[in-house]
Short mmCIF file of C-alpha atoms and ligand atoms in Angstrom, two decimals:
data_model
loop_
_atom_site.label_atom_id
_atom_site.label_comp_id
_atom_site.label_asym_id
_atom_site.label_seq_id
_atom_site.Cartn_x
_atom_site.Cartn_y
_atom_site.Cartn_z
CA UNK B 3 0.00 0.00 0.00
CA UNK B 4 1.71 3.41 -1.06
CA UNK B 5 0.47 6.55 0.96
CA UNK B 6 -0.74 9.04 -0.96
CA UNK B 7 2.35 11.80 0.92
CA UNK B 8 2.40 15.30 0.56
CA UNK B 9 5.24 16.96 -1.30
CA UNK B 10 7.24 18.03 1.00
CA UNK B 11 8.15 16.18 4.38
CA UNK B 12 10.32 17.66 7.55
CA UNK B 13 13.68 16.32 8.28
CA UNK B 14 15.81 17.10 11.53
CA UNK B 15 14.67 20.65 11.24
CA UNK B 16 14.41 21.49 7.57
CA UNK B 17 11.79 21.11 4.99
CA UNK B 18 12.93 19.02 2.11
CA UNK B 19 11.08 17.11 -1.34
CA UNK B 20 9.81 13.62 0.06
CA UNK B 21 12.12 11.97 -2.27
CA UNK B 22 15.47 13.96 -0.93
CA UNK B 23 15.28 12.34 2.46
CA UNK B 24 16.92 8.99 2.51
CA UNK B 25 18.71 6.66 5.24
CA UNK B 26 21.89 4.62 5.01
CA UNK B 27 20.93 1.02 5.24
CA UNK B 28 23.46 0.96 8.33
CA UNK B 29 20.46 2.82 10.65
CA UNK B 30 20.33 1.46 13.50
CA UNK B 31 16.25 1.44 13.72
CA UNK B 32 15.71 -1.05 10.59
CA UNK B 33 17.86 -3.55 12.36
CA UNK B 34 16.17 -3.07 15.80
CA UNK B 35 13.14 -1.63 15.91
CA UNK B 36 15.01 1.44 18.16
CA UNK B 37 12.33 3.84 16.32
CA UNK B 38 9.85 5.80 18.09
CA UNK B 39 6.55 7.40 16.50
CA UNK B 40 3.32 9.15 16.98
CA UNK B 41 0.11 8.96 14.86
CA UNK B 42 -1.98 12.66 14.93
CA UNK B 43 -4.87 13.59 12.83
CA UNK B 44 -5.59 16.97 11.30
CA UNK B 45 -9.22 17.84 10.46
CA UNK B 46 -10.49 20.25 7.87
CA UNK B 47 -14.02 21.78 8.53
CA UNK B 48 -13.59 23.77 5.33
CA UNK B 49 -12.51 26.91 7.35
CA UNK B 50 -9.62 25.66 8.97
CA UNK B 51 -7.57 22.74 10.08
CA UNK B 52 -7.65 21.85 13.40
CA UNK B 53 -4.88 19.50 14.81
CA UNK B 54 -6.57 17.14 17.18
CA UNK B 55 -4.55 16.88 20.87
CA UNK B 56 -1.15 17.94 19.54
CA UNK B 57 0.28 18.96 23.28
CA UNK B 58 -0.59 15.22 24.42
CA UNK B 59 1.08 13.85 21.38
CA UNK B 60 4.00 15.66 21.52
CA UNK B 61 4.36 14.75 25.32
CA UNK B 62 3.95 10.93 24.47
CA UNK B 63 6.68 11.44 21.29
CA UNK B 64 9.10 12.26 23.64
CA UNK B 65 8.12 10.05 26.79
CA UNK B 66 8.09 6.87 24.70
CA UNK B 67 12.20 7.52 23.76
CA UNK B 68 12.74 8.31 27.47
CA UNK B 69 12.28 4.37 28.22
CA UNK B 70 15.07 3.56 26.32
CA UNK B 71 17.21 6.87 26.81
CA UNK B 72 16.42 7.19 23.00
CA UNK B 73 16.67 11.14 22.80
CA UNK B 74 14.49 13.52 20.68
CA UNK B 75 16.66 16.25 20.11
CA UNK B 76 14.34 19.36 19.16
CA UNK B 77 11.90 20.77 22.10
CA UNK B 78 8.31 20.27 22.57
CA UNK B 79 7.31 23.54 20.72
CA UNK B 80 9.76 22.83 17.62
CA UNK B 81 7.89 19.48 17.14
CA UNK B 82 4.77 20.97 17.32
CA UNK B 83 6.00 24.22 15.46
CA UNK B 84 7.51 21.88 12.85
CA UNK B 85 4.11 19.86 12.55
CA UNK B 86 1.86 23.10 12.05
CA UNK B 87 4.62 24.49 9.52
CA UNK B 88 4.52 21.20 7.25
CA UNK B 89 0.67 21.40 7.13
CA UNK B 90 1.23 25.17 6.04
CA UNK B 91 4.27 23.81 4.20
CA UNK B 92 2.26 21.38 2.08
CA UNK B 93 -1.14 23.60 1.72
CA UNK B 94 -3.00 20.89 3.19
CA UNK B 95 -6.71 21.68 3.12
CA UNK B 96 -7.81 17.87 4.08
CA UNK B 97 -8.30 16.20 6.87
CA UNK B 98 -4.90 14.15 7.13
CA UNK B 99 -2.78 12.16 9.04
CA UNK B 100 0.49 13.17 10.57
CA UNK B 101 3.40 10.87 11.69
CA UNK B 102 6.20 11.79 13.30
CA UNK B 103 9.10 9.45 14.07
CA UNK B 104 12.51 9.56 15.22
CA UNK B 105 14.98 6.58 15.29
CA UNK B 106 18.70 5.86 16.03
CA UNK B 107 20.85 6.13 12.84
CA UNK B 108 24.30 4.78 12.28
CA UNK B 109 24.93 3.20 15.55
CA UNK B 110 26.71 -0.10 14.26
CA UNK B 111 25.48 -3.30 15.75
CA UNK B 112 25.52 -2.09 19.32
CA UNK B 113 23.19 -2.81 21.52
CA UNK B 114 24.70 -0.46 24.20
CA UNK B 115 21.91 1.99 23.32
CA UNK B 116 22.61 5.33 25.18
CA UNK B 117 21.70 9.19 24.97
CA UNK B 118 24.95 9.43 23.24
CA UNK B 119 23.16 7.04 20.13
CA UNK B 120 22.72 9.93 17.19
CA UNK B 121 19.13 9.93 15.97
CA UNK B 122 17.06 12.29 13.37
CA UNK B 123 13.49 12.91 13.32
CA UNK B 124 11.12 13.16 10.30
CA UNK B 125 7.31 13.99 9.96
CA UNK B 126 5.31 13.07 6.90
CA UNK B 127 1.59 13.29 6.59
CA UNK B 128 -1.05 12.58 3.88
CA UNK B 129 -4.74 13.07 3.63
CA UNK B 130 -6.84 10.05 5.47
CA UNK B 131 -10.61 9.51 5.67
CA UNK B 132 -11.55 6.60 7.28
CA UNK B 133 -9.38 3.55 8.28
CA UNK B 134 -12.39 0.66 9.08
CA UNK B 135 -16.13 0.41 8.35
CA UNK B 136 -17.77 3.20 10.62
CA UNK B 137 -21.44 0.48 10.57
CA UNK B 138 -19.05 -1.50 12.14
CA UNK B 139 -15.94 -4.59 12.09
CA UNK B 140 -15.88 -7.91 13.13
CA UNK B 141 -13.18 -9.16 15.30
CA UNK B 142 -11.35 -12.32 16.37
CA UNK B 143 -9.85 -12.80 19.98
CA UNK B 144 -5.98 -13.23 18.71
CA UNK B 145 -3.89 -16.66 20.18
CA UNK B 146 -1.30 -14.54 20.52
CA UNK B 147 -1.00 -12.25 23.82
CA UNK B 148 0.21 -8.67 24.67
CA UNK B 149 3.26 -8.32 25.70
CA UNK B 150 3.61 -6.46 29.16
CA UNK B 151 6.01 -4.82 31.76
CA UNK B 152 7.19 -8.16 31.92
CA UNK B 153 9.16 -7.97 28.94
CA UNK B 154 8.95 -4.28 27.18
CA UNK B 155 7.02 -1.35 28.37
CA UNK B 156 4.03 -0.93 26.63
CA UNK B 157 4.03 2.56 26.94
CA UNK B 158 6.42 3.02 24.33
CA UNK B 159 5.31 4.00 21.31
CA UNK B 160 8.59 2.37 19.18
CA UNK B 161 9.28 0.26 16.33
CA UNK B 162 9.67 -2.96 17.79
CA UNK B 163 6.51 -3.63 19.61
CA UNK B 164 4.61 -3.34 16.65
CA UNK B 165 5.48 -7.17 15.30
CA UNK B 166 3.15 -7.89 18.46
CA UNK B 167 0.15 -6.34 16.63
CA UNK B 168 1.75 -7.24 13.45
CA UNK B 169 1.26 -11.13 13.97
CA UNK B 170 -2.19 -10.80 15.41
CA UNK B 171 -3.32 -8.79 13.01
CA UNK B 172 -2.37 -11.19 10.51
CA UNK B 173 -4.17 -13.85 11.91
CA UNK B 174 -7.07 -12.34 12.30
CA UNK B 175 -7.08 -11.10 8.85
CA UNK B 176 -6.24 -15.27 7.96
CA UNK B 177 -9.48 -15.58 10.41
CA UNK B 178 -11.66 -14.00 8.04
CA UNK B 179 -12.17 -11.00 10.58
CA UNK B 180 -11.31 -7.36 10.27
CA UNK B 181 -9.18 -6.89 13.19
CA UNK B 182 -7.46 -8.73 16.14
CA UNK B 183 -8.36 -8.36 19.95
CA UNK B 184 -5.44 -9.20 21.89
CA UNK B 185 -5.38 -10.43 25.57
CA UNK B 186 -2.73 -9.49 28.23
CA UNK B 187 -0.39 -12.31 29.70
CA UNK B 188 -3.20 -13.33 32.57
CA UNK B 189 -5.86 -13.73 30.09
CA UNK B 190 -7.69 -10.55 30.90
CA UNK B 191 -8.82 -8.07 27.54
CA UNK B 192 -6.21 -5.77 26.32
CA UNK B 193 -6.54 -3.77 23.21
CA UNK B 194 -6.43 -4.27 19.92
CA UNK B 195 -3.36 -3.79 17.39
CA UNK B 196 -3.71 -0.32 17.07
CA UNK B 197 -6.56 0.97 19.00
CA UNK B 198 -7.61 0.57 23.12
CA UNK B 199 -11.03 -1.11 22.96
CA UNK B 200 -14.42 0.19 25.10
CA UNK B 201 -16.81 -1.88 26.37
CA UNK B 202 -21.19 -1.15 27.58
CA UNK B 203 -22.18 -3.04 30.45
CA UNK B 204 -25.35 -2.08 32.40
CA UNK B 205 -24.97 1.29 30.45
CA UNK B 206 -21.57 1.93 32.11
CA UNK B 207 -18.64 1.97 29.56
CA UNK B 208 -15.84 0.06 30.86
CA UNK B 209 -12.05 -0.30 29.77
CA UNK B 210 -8.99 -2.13 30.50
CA UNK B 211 -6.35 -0.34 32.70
CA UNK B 212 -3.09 -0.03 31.36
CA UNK B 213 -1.97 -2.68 34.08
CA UNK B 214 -3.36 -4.37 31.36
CA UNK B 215 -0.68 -3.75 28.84
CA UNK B 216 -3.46 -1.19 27.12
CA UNK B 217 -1.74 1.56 25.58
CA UNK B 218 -2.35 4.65 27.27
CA UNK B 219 -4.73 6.13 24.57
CA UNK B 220 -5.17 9.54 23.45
CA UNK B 221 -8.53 8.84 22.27
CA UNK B 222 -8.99 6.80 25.06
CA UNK B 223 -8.71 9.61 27.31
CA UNK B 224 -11.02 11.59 25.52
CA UNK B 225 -13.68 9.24 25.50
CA UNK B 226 -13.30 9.13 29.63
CA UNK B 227 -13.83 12.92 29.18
CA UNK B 228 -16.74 12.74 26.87
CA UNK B 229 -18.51 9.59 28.90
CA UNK B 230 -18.10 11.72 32.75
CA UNK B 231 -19.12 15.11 31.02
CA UNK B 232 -22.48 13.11 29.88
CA UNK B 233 -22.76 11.51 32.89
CA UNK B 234 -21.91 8.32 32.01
CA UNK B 235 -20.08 6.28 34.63
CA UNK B 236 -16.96 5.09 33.27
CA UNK B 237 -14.23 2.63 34.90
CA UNK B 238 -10.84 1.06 33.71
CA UNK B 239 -10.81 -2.10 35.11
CA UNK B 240 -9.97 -5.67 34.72
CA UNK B 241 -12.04 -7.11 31.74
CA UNK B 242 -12.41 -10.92 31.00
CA UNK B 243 -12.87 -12.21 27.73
CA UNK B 244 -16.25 -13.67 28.64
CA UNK B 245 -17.95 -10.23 29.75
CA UNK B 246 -16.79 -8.42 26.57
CA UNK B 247 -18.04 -11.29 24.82
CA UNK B 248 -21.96 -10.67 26.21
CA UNK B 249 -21.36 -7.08 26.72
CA UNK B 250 -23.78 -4.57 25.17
CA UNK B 251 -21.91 -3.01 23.10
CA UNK B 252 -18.09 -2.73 22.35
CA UNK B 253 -15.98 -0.22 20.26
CA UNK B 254 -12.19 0.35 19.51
CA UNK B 255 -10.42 4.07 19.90
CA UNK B 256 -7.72 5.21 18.13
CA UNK B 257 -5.95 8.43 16.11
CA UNK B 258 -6.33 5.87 13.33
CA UNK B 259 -9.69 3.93 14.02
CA UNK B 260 -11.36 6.93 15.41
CA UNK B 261 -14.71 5.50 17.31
CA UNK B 262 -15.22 1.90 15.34
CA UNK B 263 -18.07 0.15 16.61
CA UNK B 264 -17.28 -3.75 16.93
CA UNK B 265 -20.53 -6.07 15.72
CA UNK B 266 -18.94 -9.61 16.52
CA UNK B 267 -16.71 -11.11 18.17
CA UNK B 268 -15.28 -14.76 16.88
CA UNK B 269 -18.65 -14.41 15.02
CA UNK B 270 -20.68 -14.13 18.02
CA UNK B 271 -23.18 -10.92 17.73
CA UNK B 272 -22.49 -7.77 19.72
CA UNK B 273 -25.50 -6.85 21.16
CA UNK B 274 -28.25 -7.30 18.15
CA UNK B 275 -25.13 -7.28 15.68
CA UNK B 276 -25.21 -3.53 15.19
CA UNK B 277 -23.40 -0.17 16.67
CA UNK B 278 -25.29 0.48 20.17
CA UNK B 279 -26.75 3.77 21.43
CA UNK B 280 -23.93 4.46 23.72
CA UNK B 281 -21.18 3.82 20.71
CA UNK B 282 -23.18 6.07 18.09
CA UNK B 283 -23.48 9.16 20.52
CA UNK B 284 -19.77 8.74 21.55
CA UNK B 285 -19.14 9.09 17.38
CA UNK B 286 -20.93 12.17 17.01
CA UNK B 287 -20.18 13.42 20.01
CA UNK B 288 -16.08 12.98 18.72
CA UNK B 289 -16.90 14.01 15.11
CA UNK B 290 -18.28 17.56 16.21
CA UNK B 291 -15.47 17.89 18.89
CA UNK B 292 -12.65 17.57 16.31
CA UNK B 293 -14.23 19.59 13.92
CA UNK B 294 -14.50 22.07 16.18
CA UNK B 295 -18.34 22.17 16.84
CA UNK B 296 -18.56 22.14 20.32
CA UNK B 297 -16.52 25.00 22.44
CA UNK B 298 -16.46 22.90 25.22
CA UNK B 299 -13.63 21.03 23.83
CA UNK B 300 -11.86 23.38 21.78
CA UNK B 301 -9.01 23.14 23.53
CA UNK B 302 -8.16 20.21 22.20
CA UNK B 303 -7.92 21.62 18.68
CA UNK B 304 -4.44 23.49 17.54
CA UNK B 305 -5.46 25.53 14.28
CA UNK B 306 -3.12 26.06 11.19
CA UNK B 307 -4.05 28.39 9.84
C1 PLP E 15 -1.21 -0.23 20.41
C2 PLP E 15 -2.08 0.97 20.36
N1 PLP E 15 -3.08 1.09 21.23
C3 PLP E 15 -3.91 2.14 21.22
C4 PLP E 15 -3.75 3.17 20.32
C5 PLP E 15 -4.65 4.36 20.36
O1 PLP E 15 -3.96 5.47 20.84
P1 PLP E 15 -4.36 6.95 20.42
O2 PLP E 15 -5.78 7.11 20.78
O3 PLP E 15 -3.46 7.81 21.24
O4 PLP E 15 -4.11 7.05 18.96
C6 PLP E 15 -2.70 3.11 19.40
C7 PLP E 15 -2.47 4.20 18.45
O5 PLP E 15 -1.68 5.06 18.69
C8 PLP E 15 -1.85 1.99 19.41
O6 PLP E 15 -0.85 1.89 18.53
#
């Protein structure tokens, strides 16, 4: 799948033509996964473009290095000046997707990774409607678990943990379903590949903590925000695999994903099989908020122009 990319990308602090920024094959991040990234979303309301959380992004960019003493070497406001700029950069009038990343570069074969490892940072973005069917995808409980403290933190947003949602993914897709739900190492739900999953019970949405090995979600958050403000209880707790399976209703979160209302579950119906009440007000309720029709959250919006 080739992205449709914008002209021009950003490269350790200069603008340069997509095709004039290259790596040696020596970088240290295609050999080990010692890369760290952020997905963001811009949204164009056909006045403006409004990008969605950039502060909380930007603070997650750089905390997911600080694991592995991986340093980002521009400050907070130059990422986030240098994300605004290539949006301005690249005339982008479209809702799009942003990705920053930065990686370790020629570092040889050692795994002695320190501050002292030289890394650059890029951000590239192209315009993005939806990722899955917003009437809803079916999903598969994966065979394969989520890794946890036990073995990498899964608070890091980097390379490497992504073969984790890599290999479930591509079973599920083998499964016949459109996405994978992965379990944490006791058994207990998790989150998908690439989104932290919500569940309805007794009208209360509930969602795995991140003792869990759930990421800690951006749109997650939100929706926590959203739920209390409407008076919703909401909890992050323990969830088994047989509750979500005869919850009321269960959708994933995500930069990517959005709101995406699940429908079955190892082809067991969701509910009656179709997005619930709870999921469909939580999607409008996010689709006005990030394009910027409802005040009460407009400070999650950064404009561009
Ligand atoms: C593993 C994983 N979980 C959850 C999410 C959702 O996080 P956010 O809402 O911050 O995009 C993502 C996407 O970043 C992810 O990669």
């Amino acid at each position: 799948m080739s992205l449709p990319l914008s002209k021009y990308v950003w490269f350790d602090g200069k603008f340069v033509p997509l095709d004039k920024a290259k790596v040696p094959i020596t970088t240290h991040a295609i050999h080990y996964g010692t890369s760290i990234f952020e997905g963001i979303r811009a949204y164009w309301n056909k006045k403006n473009l409004f990008v969605f959380r950039l502060e909380e992004h930007v603070r997650r960019f750089r905390r997911s290095g600080q694991f592995y003493n991986i340093s980002l070497n521009f400050s907070d406001k130059q990422i986030s000046d240098a994300i605004i700029n290539l949006c301005k950069k690249n005339t982008m009038k479209k809702s799009c997707y942003i990705r920053p990343f930065y990686f370790i570069g020629d570092y040889g074969i050692n795994l002695h990774v320190t501050e002292k490892a030289p890394t650059s940072v890029a951000i590239f973005s192209f315009p993005f409607g939806d990722l899955f069917n917003k009437n809803g995808i079916t999903a598969g409980i994966s065979t394969w678990r989520k890794f946890s403290d036990m073995s990498t933190p899964p608070q890091a947003k980097m390379g490497g943990n992504y073969l984790n949602s890599i290999i479930a993914t591509q079973e599920a897709k083998r499964n016949g379903f459109d996405e994978a739900i992965l379990l944490d190492h006791n058994g207990n739900v998790s989150e998908a590949p690439g989104e932290n999953i919500f569940m309805v019970k007794n009208g209360q949405l509930i969602t795995p903590p991140l003792s869990s090995s759930a990421l800690e979600g951006i749109t997650r958050d939100a929706i926590i925000k959203i739920g209390k403000d409407l008076d919703i209880e909401v909890s992050e707790r323990e969830v088994t695999r047989s509750e979500l399976m005869v919850s009321e209703e269960v959708f994933l979160t995500g930069t990517a994903a959005e709101i995406t209302p699940i429908i079955s579950i190892d082809r067991k119906k969701i509910g009656n099989g179709k997005p619930g009440d709870i999921t469909k007000k939580m999607m409008d309720e996010y689709s006005d908020i990030v394009m910027n029709q409802n005040d009460d959250y407009s400070y999650w919006l950064t404009s561009v122009y």
